[in-house]
Short mmCIF file of C-alpha atoms in Angstrom, two decimals:
data_model
loop_
_atom_site.label_atom_id
_atom_site.label_comp_id
_atom_site.label_asym_id
_atom_site.label_seq_id
_atom_site.Cartn_x
_atom_site.Cartn_y
_atom_site.Cartn_z
CA MET A 1 134.64 183.58 142.13
CA SER A 2 135.47 186.82 140.21
CA LEU A 3 135.66 187.40 136.69
CA GLN A 4 139.81 187.59 136.75
CA ASP A 5 139.20 183.99 138.32
CA LEU A 6 137.25 182.76 135.00
CA THR A 7 139.57 184.41 132.74
CA GLU A 8 142.69 183.74 134.17
CA GLY A 9 144.65 181.18 132.29
CA LYS A 10 147.97 180.14 133.26
CA ILE A 11 150.21 177.66 130.55
CA ASP A 12 154.00 177.26 131.25
CA PHE A 13 156.39 178.13 128.93
CA VAL A 14 156.63 175.05 126.91
CA GLY A 15 153.03 175.25 126.42
CA GLN A 16 153.27 178.61 125.11
CA LEU A 17 155.73 177.53 122.74
CA GLN A 18 153.45 174.51 121.66
CA VAL A 19 150.54 177.47 121.23
CA GLU A 20 153.01 179.77 119.29
CA GLN A 21 153.72 176.86 116.95
CA ILE A 22 150.21 175.73 116.52
CA SER A 23 149.34 179.57 115.66
CA ARG A 24 151.79 179.82 113.25
CA ILE A 25 150.88 176.55 110.99
CA TRP A 26 147.53 176.76 111.32
CA LEU A 27 146.89 180.22 110.44
CA ILE A 28 149.45 179.69 107.35
CA SER A 29 147.58 176.67 106.48
CA ALA A 30 144.53 178.47 106.39
CA THR A 31 145.60 181.47 104.50
CA ILE A 32 146.94 178.98 101.83
CA ILE A 33 143.78 176.77 101.78
CA SER A 34 141.46 179.89 101.77
CA PHE A 35 143.24 181.77 98.68
CA ILE A 36 143.14 178.46 96.85
CA LEU A 37 139.74 177.76 97.20
CA GLY A 38 138.52 181.58 96.60
CA PHE A 39 140.58 181.75 93.78
CA ALA A 40 139.65 178.88 92.16
CA LEU A 41 135.95 179.41 92.87
CA GLN A 42 136.31 183.03 92.30
CA SER A 43 134.81 184.32 95.93
CA MET A 44 135.95 186.64 98.13
CA GLN A 45 133.49 185.98 100.45
CA LEU A 46 134.51 182.72 100.60
CA THR A 47 138.06 183.22 101.05
CA PHE A 48 137.83 185.30 104.34
CA GLY A 49 134.77 183.22 105.31
CA ILE A 50 136.80 179.91 105.44
CA PHE A 51 139.70 182.34 106.70
CA GLY A 52 137.21 183.83 109.69
CA ILE A 53 135.83 180.51 110.61
CA SER A 54 139.31 178.87 110.73
CA THR A 55 140.37 181.76 113.21
CA VAL A 56 137.66 181.15 115.53
CA LEU A 57 138.25 177.66 115.55
CA LEU A 58 141.81 178.24 116.15
CA ALA A 59 140.88 180.76 119.14
CA LEU A 60 138.71 177.63 121.04
CA VAL A 61 141.71 175.67 120.25
CA ILE A 62 144.63 177.86 122.08
CA VAL A 63 142.77 180.59 124.37
CA PRO A 64 141.33 178.29 127.21
CA PRO A 65 144.32 176.78 129.43
CA TRP A 66 143.88 173.37 128.23
CA PRO A 67 146.03 170.63 130.43
CA MET A 68 147.93 170.00 127.48
CA PHE A 69 149.37 173.37 127.93
CA ASN A 70 150.17 173.19 131.42
CA ARG A 71 152.48 169.41 131.44
CA HIS A 72 155.62 171.17 132.45
CA PRO A 73 155.13 173.89 135.70
CA THR A 74 157.68 176.05 136.30
CA GLN A 75 159.33 175.37 139.58
CA TRP A 76 160.56 178.72 141.04
CA LEU A 77 163.11 179.12 143.63
CA PRO A 78 161.88 180.18 147.30
CA ALA A 79 162.02 183.39 148.40
CA ALA A 80 165.62 184.61 149.68
CA LYS A 81 165.24 185.79 153.41
CA LYS A 82 166.59 188.97 154.06
CA ASN A 83 169.26 189.46 156.77
#
């Protein structure tokens, strides 16, 4: 098994849309939460710590090709034969 096989992660188009939506909602929420907590406690370290941890957790959720992101595989047409 090569390194490319280990890092290759194929997901379908619907899964890509799900990943995009999860990323957008997660990052916006993490930004708001970390800003509010950092502002309330007057701590830039806390602000960036919360945002950094949430970004790492997001990467663990969306980077691996989980089966939930590959429920609708694309059915490609067969290759056309040349005359």
